[in-house]
Coordinates of C-alpha atoms and ligand atoms in Angstrom, one line a residue:
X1 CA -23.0 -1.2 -6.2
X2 CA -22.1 -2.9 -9.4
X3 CA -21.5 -7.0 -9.1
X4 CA -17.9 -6.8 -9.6
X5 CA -17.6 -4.5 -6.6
X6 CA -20.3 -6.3 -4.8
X7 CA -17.9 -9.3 -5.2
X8 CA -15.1 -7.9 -4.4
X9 CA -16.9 -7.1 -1.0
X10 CA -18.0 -10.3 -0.6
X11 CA -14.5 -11.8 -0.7
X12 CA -12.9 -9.5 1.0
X13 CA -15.6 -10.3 4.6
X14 CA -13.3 -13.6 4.7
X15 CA -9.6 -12.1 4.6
X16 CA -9.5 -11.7 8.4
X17 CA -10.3 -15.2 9.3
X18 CA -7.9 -16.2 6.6
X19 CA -5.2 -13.8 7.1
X20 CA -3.6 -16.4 10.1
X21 CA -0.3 -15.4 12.1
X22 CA -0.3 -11.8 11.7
X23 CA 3.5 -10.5 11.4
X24 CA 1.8 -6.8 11.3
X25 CA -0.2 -7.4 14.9
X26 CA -3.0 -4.7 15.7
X27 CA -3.5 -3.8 19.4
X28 CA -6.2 -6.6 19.4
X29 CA -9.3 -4.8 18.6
X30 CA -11.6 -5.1 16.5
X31 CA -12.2 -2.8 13.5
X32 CA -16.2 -3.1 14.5
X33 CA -15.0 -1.7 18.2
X34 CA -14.0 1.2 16.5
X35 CA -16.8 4.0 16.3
X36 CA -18.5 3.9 12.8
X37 CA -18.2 7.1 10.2
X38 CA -20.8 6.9 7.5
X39 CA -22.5 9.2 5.2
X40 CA -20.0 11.8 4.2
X41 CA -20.5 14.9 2.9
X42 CA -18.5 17.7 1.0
X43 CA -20.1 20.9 0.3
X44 CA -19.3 24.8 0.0
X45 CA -20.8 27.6 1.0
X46 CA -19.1 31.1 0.6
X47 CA -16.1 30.8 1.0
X48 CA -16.5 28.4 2.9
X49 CA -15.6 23.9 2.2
X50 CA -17.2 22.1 4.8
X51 CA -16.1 18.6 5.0
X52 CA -18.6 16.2 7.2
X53 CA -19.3 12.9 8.6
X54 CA -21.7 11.2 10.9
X55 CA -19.9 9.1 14.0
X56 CA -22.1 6.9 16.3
X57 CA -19.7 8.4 18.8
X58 CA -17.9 11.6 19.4
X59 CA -13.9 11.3 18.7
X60 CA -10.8 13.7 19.8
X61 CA -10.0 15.8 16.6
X62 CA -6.8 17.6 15.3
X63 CA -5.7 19.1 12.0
X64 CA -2.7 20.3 10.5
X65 CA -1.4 21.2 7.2
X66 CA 2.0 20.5 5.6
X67 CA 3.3 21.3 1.8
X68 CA 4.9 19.8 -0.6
X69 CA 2.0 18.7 -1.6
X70 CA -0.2 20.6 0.0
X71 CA -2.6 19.2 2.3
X72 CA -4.6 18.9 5.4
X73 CA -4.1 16.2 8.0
X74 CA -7.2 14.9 10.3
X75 CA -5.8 13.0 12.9
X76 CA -8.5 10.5 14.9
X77 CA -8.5 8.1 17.6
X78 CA -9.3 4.6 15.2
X79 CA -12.3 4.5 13.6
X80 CA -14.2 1.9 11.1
X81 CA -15.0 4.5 7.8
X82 CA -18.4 2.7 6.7
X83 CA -18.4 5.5 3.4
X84 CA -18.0 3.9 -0.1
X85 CA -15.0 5.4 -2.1
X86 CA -16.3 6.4 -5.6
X87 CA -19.8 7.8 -4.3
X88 CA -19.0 10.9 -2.6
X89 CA -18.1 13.9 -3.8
X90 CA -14.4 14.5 -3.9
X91 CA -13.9 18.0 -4.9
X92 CA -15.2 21.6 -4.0
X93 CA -13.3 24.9 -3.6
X94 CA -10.3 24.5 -2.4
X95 CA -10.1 20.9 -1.6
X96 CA -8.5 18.5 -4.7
X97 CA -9.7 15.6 -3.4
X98 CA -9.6 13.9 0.0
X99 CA -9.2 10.2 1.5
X100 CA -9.3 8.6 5.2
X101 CA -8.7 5.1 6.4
X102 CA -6.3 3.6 9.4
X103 CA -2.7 5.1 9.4
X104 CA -2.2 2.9 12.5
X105 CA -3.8 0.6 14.9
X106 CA -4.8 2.8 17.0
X107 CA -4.8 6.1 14.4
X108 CA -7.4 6.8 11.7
X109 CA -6.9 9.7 9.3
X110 CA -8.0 12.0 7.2
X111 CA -6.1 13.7 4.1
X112 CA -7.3 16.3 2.0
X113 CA -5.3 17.4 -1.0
X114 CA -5.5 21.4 -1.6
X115 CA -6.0 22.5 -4.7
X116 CA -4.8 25.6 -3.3
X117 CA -3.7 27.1 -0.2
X118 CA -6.4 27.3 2.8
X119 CA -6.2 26.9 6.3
X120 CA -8.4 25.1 9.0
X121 CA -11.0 27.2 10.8
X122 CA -13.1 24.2 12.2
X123 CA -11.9 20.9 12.8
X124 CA -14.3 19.1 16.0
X125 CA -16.7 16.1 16.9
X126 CA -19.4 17.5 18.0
X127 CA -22.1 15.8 20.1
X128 CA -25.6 15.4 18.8
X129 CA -28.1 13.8 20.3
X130 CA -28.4 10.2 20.9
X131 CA -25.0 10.2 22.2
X132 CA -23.8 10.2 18.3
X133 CA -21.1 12.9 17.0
X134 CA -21.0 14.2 13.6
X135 CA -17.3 15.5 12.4
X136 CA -17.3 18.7 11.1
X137 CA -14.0 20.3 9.0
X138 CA -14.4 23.7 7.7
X139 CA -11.5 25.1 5.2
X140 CA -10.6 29.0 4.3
X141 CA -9.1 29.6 0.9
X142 CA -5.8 31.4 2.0
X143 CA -2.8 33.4 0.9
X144 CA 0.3 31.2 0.4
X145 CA 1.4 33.5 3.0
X146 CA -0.9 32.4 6.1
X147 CA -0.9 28.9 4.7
X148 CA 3.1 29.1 5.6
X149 CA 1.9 30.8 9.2
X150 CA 0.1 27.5 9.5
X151 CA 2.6 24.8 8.8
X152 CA 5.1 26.4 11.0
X153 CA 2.3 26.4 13.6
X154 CA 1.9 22.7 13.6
X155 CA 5.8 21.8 13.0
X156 CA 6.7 19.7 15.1
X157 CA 4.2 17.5 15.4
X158 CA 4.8 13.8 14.2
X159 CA 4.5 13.8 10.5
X160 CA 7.2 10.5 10.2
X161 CA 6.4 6.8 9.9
X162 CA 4.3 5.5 12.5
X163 CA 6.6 2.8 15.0
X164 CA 7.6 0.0 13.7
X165 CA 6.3 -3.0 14.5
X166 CA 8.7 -5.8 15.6
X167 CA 9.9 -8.2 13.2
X168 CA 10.2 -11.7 14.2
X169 CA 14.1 -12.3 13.2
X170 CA 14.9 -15.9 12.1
X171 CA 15.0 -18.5 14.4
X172 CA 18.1 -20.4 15.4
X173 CA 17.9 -23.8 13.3
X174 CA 15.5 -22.4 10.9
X175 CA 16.7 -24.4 7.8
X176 CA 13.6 -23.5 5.4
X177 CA 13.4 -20.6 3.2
X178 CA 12.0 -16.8 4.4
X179 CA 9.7 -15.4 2.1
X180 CA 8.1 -11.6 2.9
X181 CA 4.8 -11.2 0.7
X182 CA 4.3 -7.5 0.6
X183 CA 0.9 -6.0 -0.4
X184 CA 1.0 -3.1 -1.9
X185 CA -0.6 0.2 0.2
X186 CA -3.6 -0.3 2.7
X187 CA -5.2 1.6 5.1
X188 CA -5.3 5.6 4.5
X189 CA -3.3 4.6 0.9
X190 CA -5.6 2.8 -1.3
X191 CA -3.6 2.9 -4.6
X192 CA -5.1 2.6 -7.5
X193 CA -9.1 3.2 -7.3
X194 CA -11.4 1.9 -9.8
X195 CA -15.1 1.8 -9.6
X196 CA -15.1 1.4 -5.7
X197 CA -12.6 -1.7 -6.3
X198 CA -9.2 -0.2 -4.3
X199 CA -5.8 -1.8 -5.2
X200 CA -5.3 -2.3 -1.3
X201 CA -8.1 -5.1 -1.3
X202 CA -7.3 -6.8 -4.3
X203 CA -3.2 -7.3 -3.6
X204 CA -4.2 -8.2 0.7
X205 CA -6.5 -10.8 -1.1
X206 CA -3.8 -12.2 -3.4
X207 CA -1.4 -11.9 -0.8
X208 CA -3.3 -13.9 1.9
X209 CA -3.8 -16.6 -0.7
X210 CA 0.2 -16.8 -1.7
X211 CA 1.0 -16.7 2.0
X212 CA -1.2 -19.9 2.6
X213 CA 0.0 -22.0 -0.6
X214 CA 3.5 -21.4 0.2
X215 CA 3.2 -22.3 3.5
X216 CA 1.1 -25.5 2.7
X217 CA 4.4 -26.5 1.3
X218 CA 6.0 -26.8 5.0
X219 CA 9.5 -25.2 3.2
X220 CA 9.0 -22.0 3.6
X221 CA 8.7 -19.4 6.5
X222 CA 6.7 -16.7 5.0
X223 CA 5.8 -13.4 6.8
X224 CA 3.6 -10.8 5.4
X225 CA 4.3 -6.6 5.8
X226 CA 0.6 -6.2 6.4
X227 CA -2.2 -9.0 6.6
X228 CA -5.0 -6.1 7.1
X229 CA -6.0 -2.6 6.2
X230 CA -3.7 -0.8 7.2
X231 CA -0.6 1.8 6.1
X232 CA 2.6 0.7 6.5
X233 CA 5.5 3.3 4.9
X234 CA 7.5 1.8 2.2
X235 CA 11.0 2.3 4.7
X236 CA 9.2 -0.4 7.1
X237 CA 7.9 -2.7 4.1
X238 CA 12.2 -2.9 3.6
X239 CA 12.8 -3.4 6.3
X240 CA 10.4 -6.0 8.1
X241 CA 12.6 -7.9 4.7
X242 CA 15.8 -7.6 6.3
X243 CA 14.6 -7.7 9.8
X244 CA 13.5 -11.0 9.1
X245 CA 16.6 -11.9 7.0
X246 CA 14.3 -12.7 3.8
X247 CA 15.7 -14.8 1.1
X248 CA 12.7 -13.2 -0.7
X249 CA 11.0 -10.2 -1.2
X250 CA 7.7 -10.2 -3.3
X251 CA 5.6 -7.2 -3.5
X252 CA 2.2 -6.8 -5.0
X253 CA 0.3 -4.3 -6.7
X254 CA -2.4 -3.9 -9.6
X255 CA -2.1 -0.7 -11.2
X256 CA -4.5 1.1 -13.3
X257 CA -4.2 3.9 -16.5
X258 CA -6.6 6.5 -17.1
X259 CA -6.1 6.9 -20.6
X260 CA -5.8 3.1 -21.7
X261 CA -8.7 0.8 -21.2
X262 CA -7.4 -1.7 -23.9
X263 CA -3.7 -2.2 -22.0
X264 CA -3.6 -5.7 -20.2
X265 CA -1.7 -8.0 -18.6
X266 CA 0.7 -9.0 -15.5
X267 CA 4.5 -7.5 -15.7
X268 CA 7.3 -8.2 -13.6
X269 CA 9.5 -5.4 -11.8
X270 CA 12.7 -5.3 -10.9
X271 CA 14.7 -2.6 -8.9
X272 CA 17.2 -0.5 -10.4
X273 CA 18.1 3.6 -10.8
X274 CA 17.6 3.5 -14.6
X275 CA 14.0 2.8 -15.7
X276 CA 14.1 0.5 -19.0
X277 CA 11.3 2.3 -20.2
X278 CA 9.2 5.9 -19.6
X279 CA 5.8 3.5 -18.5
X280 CA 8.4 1.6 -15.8
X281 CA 9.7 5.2 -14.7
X282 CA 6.0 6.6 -14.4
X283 CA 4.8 3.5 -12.9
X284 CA 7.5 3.7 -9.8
X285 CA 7.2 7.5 -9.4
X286 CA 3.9 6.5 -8.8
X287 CA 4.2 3.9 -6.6
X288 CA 6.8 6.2 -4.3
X289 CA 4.1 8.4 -3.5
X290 CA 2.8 6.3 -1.5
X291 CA 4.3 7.5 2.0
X292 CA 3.2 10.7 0.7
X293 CA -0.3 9.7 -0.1
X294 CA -0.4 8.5 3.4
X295 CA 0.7 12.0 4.9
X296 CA 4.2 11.6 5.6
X297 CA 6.5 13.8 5.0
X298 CA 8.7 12.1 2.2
X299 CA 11.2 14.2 2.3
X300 CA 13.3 12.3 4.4
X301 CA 14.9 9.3 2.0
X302 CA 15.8 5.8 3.2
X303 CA 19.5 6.3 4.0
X304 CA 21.5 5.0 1.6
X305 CA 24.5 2.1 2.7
X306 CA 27.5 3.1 1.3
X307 CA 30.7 1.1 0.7
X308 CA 32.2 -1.2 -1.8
X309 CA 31.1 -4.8 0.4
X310 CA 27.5 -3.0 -0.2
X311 CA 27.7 -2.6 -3.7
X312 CA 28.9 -6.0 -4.2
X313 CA 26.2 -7.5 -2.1
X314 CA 23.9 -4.9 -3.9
X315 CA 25.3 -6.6 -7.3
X316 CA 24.9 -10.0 -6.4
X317 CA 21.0 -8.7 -4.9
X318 CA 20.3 -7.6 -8.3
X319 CA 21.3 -10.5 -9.9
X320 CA 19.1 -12.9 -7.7
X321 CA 16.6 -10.5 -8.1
X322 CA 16.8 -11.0 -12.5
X323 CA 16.3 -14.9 -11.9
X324 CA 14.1 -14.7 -10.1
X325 CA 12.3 -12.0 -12.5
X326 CA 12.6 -14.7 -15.1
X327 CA 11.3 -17.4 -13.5
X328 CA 7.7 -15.1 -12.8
X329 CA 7.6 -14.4 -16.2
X330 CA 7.9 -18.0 -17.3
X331 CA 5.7 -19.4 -15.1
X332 CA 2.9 -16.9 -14.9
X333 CA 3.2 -16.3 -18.4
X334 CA 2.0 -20.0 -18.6
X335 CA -1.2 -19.3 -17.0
X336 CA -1.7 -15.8 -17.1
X337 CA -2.2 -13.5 -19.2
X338 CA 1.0 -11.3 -19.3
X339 CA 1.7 -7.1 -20.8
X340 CA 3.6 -7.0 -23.9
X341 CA 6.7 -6.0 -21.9
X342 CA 6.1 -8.3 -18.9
X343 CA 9.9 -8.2 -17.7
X344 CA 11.1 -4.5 -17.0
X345 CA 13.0 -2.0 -14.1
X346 CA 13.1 1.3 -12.3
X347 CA 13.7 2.8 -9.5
X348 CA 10.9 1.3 -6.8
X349 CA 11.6 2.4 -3.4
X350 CA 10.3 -0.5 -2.1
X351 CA 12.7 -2.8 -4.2
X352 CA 16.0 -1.3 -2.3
X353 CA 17.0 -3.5 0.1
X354 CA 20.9 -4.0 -0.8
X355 CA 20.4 -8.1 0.4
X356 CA 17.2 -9.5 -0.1
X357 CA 16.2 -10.3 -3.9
X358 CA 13.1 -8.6 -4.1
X359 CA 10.5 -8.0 -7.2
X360 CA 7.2 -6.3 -7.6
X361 CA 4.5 -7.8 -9.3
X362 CA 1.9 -6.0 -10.8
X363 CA -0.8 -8.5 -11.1
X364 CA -2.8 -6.6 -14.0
X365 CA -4.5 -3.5 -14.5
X366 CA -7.4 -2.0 -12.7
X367 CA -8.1 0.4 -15.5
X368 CA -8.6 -2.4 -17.9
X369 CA -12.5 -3.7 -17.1
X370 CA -11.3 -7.4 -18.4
X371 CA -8.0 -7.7 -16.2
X372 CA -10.5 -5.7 -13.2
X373 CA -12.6 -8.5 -13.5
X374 CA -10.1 -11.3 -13.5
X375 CA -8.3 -9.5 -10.5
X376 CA -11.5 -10.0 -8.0
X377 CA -12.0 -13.7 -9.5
X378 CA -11.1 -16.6 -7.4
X379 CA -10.4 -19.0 -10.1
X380 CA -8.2 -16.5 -11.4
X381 CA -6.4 -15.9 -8.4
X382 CA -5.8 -19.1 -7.6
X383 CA -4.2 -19.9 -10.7
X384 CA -1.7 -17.1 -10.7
X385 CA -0.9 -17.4 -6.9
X386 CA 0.0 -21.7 -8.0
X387 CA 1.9 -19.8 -10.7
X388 CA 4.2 -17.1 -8.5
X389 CA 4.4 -20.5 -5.8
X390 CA 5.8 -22.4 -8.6
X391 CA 8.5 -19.8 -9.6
X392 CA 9.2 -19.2 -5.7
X393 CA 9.7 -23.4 -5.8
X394 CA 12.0 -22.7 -9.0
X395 CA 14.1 -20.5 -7.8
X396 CA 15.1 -21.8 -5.1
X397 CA 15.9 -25.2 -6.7
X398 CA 17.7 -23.6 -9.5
X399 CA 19.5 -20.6 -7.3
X400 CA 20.3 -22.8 -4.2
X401 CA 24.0 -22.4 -4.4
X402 CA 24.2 -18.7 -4.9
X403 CA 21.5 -17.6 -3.0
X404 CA 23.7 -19.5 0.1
X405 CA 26.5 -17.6 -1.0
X406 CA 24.1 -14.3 -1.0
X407 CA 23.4 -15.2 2.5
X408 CA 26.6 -15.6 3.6
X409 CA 27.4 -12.2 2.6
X410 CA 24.6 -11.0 4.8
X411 CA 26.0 -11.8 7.9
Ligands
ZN1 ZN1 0.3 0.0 -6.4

């Protein structure tokens, strides 16, 4: 393990103690109640892609496959995956790449990406001795033909966004501010990976931080769309916003770039059909994926309000939405270091809601070994999280009369 990822480990043992008043509650257990997967294993043989792991306990088991992309789907009762991304094999054969982690509290899964069409032959737990359990998945290279025969086989079974989870709506004779912090993936989705540092970790860490300095303030009620590791599908990060009748809507990511070590810096997203620029476009195809990354079937689009009071609203959204922009730019840009575009748009999925101001902040970039660094430091941290407090603090002082006015149209 290198020391960046050892410290990224390290900080991340303390998030659950910090995490507080969790909006997105588990069923109370424990990750470490959960049976333990370790030591995984991807080999072929034949024709053969055998895809295994070693459980201190045996676990129900059940595939499926769906297209579009295509992939298999491991569905497990929870379980706490003890395997370090980035040193196991990821391809062989048929299978692209795979990646696991909790889909819901009580639901862990599985997904493998097909790099062509196979179907399941073995999918089990199987006891060995000790009272352990080692998970076994076994994949045939098929036509596209009997890899059609399979979907329709397991159609019908629940591919959508798992239940919401209730949203705590604003108190009667709440006069302070709501804020929803939203990290960025989690759970079976862990966005950008680089050098066993996931995105997921670093935006819960920044998030848990922002969460506490704004609420040290005693003005603002802040919620959080997920305060562990978990998935949460970009329709619900929208709406635990309006469910809780946010004022504000900050989500967070870190991305990273393959290609470009050298590009740097913090930028500042706002929501809007046309990108500003083809990096803005890529970046929020990207980040879109991330239902699908999860193993939902994305096909299914957030419904779109209709109506010219909408559009007005949605206006008036957008506008907020700019300021507030701004004032991130401004103020981070004092203490951070910022891209050389740090104020652009596109069409984020996540940045729809049609009455609650909302921006994404992509705190640097992963792919950049300078920013990674800075991205698992705590001095850093705590000097851009003062920095996005002190633009929240701005625009509210500066936006007080519209942002009433957008609120009024709300209700
Ligand atoms: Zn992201």
């Amino acid at each position: 393990m290198t020391h960046l990822a050892l410290c990224l480990w390290l900080a991340l043992a303390g998030v659950p103690s910090l995490a507080g008043v969790a909006l997105a509650q588990g069923n109370g257990r424990a990750q470490s109640e959960f049976p333990v997967a370790t030591d995984a294993k991807l080999e072929q043989s034949g024709e053969i892609v055998r895809l295994t792991m070693a459980l201190s306990r045996p676990v129900e088991v059940s595939a499926s496959v769906l297209a579009g992309p295509d992939r298999v789907i491991i569905d497990m009762p929870s379980i706490n995956f003890q395997v370090q991304p980035g040193t196991v094999r990821k391809s062989a054969g048929v299978v692209g790449a795979y990646r696991f982690g909790l889909f819901t509290a009580d639901k862990a899964r599985i997904i493998i990406d097909l790099a062509q069409p196979a179907v399941v032959v073995r999918a089990e737990s199987r006891p060995v001795r000790g009272g352990f359990g080692e998970l076994v998945i076994e994949l045939r290279r098929a036509t596209r033909a009997e890899f059609q025969a399979a979907i329709a086989a397991s159609s019908g079974r629940d591919f959508q966004a798992p239940a919401t989870v209730p949203v705590p709506a604003k108190p009667a004779g709440e006069t302070r501010q709501t804020i929803v912090i939203d990290p960025g993936h989690g759970g079976i989705d862990p966005g950008a990976v680089v050098a066993s540092i996931a995105e997921k970790a670093v935006v819960l860490a920044f998030g848990v931080k922002l969460k506490e300095r704004l609420e040290a303030s005693g003005r603002y009620r802040v919620l959080m769309t997920r305060d562990d590791d978990r998935f949460v599908a970009l329709a619900e990060r929208v709406g635990i916003a309006r469910a809780a009748g946010a004022d504000l809507f900050i989500s967070i990511h870190a991305d990273s770039l393959t290609q470009a070590q050298e590009v740097r810096g913090a930028t500042i997203y706002t929501g809007s059909e046309r990108a500003t620029d083809a990096e803005a476009a890529r970046l929020a195809t990207k980040e879109n994926q991330a239902d699908a990354a999860a193993g939902l079937d994305a096909s299914e689009d957030t419904q779109d309000v209709a109506g010219i009071l909408m559009d007005l609203a949605k206006r008036e959204t957008r506008t907020f939405s700019a300021i507030f922009a701004r004032n991130l730019v401004e103020k981070l840009g004092g203490s951070v270091k910022m891209h050389k575009v740090p104020l652009r748009s596109a069409g984020f999925r996540v940045l729809s809601a049609p009455d609650v101001p909302s921006v994404l902040i992509e705190l640097g970039y992963m792919s950049s070994p300078k920013d990674a660094e800075l991205l698992n430091s705590a001095p850093w941290r705590a000097q851009a999280v003062d920095a996005v407090a002190t633009a929240v603090e701005g625009y509210f002082v500066s936006a007080r009369a519209p942002v009433g006015k957008a609120a009024e149209n709300r209700r």
